[in-house]
Short mmCIF file of C-alpha atoms and ligand atoms in Angstrom, two decimals:
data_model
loop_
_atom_site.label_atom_id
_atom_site.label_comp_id
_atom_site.label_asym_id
_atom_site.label_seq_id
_atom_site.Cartn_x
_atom_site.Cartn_y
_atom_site.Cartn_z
CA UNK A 434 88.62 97.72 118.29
CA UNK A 435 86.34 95.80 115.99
CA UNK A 436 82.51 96.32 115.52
CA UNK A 437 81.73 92.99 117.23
CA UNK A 438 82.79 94.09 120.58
CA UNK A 439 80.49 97.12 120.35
CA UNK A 440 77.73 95.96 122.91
CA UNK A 441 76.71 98.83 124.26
CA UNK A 442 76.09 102.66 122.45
CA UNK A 443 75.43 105.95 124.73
CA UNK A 444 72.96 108.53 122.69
CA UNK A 445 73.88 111.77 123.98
CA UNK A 446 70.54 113.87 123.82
CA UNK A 447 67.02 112.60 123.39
CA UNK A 448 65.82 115.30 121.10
CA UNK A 449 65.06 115.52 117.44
CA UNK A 450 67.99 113.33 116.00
CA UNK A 451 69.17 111.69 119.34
CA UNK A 452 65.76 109.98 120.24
CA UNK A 453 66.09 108.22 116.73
CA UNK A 454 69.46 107.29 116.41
CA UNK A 455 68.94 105.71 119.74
CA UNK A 456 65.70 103.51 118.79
CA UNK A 457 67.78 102.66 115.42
CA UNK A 458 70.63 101.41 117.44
CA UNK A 459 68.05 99.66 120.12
CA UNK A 460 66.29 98.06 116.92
CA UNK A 461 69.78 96.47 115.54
CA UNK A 462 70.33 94.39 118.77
CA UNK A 463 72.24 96.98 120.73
CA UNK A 464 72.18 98.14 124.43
CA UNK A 465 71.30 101.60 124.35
CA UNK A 466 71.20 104.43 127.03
CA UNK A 467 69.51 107.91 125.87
CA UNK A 468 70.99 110.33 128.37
CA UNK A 469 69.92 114.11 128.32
CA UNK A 470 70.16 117.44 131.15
CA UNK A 471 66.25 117.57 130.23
CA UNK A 472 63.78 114.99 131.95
CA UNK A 473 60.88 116.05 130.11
CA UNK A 474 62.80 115.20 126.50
CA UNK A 475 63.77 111.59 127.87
CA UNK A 476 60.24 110.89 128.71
CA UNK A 477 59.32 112.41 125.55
CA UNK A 478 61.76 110.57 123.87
CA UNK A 479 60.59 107.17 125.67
CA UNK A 480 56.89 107.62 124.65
CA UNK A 481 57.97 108.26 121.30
CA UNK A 482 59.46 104.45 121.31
CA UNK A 483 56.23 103.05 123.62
CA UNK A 484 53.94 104.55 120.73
CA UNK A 485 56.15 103.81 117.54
CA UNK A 486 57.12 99.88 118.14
CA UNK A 487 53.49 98.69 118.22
CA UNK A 488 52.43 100.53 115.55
CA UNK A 489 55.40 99.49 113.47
CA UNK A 490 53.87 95.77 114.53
CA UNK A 491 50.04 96.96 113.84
CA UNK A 492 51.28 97.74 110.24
CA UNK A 493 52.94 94.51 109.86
CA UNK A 494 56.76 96.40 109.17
CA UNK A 495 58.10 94.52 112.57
CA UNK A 496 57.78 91.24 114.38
CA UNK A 497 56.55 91.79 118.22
CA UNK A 498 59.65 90.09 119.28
CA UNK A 499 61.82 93.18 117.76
CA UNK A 500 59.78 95.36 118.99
CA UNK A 501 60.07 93.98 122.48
CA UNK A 502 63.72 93.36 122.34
CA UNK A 503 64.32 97.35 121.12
CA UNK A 504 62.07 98.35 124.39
CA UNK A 505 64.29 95.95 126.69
CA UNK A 506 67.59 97.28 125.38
CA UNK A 507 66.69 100.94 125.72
CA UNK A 508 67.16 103.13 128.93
CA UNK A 509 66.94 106.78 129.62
CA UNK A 510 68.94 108.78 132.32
CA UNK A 511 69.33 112.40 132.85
CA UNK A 512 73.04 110.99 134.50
CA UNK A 513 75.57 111.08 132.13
CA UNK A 514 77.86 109.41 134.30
CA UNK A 515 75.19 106.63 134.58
CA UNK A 516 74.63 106.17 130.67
CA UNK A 517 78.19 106.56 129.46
CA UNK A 518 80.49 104.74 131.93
CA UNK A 519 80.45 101.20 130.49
CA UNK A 520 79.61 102.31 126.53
CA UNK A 521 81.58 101.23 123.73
CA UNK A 522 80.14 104.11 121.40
CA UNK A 523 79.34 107.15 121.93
CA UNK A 524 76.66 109.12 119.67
CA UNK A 525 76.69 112.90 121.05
CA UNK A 526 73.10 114.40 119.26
CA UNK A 527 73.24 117.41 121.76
CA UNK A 528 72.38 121.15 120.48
CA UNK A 529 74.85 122.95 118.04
CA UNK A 530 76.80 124.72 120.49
CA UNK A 531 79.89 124.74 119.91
CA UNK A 532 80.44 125.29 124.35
CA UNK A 533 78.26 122.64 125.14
CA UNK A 534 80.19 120.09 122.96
CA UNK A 535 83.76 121.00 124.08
CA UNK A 536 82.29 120.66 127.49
CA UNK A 537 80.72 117.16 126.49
CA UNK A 538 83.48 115.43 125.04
CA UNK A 539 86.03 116.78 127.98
CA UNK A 540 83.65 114.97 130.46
CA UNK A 541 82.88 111.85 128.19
CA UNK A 542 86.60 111.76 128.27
CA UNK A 543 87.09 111.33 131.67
CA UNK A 544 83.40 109.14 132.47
CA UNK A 545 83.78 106.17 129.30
CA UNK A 546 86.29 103.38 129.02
CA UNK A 547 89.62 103.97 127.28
CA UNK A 548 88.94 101.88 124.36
CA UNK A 549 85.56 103.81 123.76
CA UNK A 550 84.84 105.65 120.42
CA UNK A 551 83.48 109.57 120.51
CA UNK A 552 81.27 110.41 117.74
CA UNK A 553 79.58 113.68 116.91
CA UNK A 554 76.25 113.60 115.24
CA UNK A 555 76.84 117.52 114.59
CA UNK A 556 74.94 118.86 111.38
CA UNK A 557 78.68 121.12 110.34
CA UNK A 558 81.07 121.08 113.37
CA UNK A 559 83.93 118.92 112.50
CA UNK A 560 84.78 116.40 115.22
CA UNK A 561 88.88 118.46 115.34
CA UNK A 562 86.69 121.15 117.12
CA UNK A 563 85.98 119.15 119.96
CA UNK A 564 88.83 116.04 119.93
CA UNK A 565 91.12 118.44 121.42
CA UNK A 566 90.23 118.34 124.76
CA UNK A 567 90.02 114.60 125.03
CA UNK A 568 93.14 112.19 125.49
CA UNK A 569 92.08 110.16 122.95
CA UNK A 570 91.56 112.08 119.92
CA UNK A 571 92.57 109.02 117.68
CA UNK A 572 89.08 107.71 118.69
CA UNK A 573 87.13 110.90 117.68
CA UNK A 574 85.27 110.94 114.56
CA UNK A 575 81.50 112.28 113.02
CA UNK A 576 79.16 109.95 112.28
CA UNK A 577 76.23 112.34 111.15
CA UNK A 578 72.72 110.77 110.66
CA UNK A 579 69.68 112.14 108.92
CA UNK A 580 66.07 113.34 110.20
CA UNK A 581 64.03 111.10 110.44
CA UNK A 582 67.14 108.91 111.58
CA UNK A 583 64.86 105.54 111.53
CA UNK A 584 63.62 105.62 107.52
CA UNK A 585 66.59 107.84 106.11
CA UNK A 586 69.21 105.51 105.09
CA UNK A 587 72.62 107.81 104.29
CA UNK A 588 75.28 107.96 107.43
CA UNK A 589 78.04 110.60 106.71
CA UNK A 590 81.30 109.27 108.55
CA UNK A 591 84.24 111.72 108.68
CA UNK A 592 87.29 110.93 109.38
CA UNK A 593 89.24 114.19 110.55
CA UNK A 594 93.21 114.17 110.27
CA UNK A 595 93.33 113.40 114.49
CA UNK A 596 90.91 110.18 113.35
CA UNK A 597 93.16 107.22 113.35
CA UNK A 598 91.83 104.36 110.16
CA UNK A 599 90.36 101.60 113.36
CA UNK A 600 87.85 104.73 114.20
CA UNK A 601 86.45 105.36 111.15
CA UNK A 602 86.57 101.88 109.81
CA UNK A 603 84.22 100.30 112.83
CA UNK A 604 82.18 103.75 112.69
CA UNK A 605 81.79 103.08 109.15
CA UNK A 606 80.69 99.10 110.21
CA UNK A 607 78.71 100.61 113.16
CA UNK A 608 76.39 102.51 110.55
CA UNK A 609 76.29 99.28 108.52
CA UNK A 610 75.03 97.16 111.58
CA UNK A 611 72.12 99.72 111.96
CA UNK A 612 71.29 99.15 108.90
CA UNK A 613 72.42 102.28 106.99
CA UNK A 614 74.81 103.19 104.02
CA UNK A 615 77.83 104.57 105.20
CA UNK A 616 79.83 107.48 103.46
CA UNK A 617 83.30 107.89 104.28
CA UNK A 618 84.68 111.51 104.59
CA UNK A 619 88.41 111.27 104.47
CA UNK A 620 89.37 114.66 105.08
CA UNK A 621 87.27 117.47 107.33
CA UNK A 622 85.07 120.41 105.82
CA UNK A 623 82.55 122.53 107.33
CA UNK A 624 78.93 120.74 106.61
CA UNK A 625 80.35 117.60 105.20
CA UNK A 626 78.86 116.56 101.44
CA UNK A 627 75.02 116.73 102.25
CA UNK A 628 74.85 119.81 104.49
CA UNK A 629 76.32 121.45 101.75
CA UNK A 630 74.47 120.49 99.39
CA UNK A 631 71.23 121.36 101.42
CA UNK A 632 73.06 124.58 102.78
CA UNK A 633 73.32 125.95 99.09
CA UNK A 634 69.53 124.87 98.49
CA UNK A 635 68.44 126.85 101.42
CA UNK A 636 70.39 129.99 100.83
CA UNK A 637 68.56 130.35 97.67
CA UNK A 638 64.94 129.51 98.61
CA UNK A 639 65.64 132.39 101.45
CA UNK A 640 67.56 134.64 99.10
CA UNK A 641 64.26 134.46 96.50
CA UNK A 642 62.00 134.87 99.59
CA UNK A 643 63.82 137.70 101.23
CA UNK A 644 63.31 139.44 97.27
CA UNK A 645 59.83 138.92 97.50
CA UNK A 646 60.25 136.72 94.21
CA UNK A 647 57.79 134.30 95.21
CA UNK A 648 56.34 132.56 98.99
CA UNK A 649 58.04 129.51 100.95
CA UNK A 650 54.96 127.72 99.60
CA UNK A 651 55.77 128.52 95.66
CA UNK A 652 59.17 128.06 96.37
CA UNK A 653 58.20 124.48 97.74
CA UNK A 654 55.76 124.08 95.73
CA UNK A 655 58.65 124.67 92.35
CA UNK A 656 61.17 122.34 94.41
CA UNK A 657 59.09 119.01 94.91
CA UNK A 658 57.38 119.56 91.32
CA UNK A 659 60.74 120.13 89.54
CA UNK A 660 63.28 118.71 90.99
CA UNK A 661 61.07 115.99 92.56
CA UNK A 662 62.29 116.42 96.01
CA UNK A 663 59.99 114.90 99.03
CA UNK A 664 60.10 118.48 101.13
CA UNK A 665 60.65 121.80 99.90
CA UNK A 666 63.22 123.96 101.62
CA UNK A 667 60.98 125.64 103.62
CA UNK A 668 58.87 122.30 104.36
CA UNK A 669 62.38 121.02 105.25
CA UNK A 670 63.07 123.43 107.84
CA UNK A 671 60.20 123.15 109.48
CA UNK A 672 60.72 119.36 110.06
CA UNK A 673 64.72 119.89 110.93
CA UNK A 674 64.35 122.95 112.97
CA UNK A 675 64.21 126.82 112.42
CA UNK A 676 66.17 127.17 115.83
CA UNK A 677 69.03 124.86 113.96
CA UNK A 678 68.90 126.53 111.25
CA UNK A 679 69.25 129.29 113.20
CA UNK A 680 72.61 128.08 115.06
CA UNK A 681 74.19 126.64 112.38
CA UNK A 682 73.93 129.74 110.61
CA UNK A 683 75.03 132.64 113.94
CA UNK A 684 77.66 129.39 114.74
CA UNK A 685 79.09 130.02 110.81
CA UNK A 686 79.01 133.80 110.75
CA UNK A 687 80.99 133.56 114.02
CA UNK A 688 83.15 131.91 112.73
CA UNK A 689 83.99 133.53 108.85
CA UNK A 690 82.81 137.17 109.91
CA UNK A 691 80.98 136.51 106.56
CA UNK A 692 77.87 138.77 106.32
CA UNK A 693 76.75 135.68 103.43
CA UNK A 694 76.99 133.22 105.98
CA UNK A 695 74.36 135.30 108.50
CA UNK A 696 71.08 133.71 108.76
CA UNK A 697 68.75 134.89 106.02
CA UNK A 698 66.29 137.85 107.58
CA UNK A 699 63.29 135.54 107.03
CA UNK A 700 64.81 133.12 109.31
CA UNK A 701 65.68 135.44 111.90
CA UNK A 702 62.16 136.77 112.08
CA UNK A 703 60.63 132.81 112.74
CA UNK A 704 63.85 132.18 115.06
CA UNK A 705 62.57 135.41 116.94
CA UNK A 706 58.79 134.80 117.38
CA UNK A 707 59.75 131.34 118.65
CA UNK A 708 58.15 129.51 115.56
CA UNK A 709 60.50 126.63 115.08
CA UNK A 710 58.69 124.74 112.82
CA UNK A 711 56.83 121.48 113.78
CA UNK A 712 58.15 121.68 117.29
CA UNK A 713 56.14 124.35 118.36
CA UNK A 714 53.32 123.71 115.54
CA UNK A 715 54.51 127.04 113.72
CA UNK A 716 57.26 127.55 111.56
CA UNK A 717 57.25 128.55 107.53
CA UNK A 718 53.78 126.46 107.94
CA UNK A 719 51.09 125.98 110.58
CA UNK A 720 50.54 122.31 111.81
CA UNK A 721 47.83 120.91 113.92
N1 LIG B 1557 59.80 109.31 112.18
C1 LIG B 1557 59.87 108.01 111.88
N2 LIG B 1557 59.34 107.51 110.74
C2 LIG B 1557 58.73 108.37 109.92
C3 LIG B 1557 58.63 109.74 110.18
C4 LIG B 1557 59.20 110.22 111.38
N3 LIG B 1557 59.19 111.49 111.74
N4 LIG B 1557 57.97 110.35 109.17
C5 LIG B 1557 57.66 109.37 108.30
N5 LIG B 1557 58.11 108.19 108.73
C6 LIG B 1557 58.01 106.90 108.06
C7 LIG B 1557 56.58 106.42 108.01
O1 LIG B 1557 56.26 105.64 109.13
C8 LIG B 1557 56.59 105.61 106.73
O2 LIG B 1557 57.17 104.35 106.98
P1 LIG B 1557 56.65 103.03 106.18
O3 LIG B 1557 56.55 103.40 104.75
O4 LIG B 1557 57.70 102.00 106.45
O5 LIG B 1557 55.33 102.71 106.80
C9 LIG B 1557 57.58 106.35 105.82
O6 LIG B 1557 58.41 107.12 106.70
C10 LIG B 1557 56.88 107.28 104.84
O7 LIG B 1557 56.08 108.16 105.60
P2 LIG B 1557 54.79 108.90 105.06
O8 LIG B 1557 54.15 108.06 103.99
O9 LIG B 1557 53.96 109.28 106.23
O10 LIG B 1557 55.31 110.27 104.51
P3 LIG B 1557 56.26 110.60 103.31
O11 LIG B 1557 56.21 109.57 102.24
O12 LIG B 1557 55.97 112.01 103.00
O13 LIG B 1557 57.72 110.52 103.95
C11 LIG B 1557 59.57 111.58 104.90
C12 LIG B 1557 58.09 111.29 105.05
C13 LIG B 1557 60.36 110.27 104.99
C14 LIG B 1557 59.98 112.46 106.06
C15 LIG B 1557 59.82 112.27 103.52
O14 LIG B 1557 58.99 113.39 103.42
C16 LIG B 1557 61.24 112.70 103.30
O15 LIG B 1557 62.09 111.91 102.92
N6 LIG B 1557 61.51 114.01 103.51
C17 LIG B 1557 62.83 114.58 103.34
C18 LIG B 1557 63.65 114.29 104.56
C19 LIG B 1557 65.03 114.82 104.41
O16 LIG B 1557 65.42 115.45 103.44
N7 LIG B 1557 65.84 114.57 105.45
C20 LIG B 1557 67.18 115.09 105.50
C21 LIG B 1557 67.12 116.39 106.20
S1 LIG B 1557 68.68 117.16 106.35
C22 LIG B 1557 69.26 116.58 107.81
O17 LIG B 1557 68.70 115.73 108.43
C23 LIG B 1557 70.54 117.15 108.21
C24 LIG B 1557 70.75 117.15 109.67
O18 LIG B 1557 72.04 117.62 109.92
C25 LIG B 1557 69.73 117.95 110.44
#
């Protein structure tokens, strides 16, 4: 398959990541159908793209016409069957459950055309974890965005050794098209290059907060001031999710038995009160 006969792209969830990657792909000319078990996150999801077209126009960053062609080519279904069956691409932004995925991909197996591509958005899981129970594992790859997926530019592309060179060549010209820079990944590892990266970050703000060295707010505070990053770790968390923190980390220590690899007691205690960060207006911060 070639890039050009992508035409339409299925967005599998409508939360955090999924309701951005879709508007991104509905912005760069492409059919796009959000599909997600949860009504109330495709409607959210759907006034999220009613509110931020005209404003993008208001501020003079997008021609009306854009913004009316991204409306037109965007649906929302809670019916998979519905918003997969005739895609070319397949994004799958669902939560980090490991379950949930392998029962995903077995079922977008089965519901999208043969020549279809499977991507995972997953933050860590390597796409091998979930191409084996599809026929078509050739066409299985991760194509991992950012949050905010509409102004962050990177697009990690891995190509697992089940990958075949066509998959992550048009996934790599699919990111392109949307107007991102694509990284190619030519062997699997757990986080890819910018998880990683973060991951180590992360372990240390929590390690130095756990000690009682210093507050999520110095710690912050020392990271945007120093090393000139736009969000502290702690800031950062708040935006991605504490609950996906949360997973990634319980989804790890699963997996290595590593008692390193457990989610940091500071994060356990937000995960447990339900503050998730700017989700639920509470996380390492308070927002109104
Ligand atoms: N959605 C869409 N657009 C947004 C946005 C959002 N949530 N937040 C900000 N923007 C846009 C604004 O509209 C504005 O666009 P414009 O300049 O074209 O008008 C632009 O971003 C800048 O916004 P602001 O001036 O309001 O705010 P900042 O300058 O503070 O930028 C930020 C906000 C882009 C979020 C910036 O703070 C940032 O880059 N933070 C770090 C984000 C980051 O590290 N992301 C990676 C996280 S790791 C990850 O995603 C891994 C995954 O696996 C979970």
């Amino acid at each position: 398959m070639k890039v050009e006969e992508i035409k339409k792209i299925c967005v599998i969830g409508a939360g955090n990541m999924g309701h951005q990657i879709s508007l991104c792909a509905a912005l760069a000319g492409y059919k796009v159908s959000c599909t997600d078990i949860s009504e109330e996150m495709l409607r959210k999801a759907e006034d999220f793209a009613r509110t931020y077209l005209p404003e993008r126009v208001a501020k003079g960053k997008m021609k009306q016409e854009q913004a009316a062609m991204a409306l037109e080519n965007l649906s929302f279904s809670s019916n998979l069957e519905e918003a997969a069956g005739d895609a070319d691409f397949v994004i799958e932004a669902a939560v980090e459950k490991i379950d949930i995925k392998r029962k995903l991909f077995a079922d977008l197996d089965r519901i999208t055309p043969s020549h279809a591509i499977l991507a995972t958005n997953s933050s860590f899981i390597v796409s091998s974890k979930v191409a084996d129970v599809t026929k078509r594992p050739e066409k299985i790859c991760n194509m991992h965005f950012f949050n905010p997926a509409l102004v962050m530019k990177l697009v990690e592309v891995v190509q697992g050794s089940h990958t075949s060179q066509e998959t992550a060549q048009v996934t790599m010209d699919l990111a392109a098209k949307l107007g991102k820079t694509g990284v190619w990944l030519k062997k699997e590892i757990y986080g890819f290059l910018v998880n990683r990266i973060l991951a180590a970050l992360n372990h240390e703000a929590m390690f130095l907060a756990d000690m009682g060295i210093a507050g999520p707010e110095e710690i912050d505070l020392a990271v945007t001031n120093a090393l000139g990053h736009p969000m502290g770790p702690f800031r950062l968390m708040d935006f991605t999710g504490i609950d996906l923190a949360y997973y990634i980390g319980m989804e790890r220590y699963q997996d290595t038995h590593d008692p390193g690899d457990k989610p940091s007691p500071i994060l356990v205690e937000k995960y447990a009160k339900g503050e998730y960060g700017v989700k639920t207006k509470k996380g390492f911060y308070t927002y109104d």
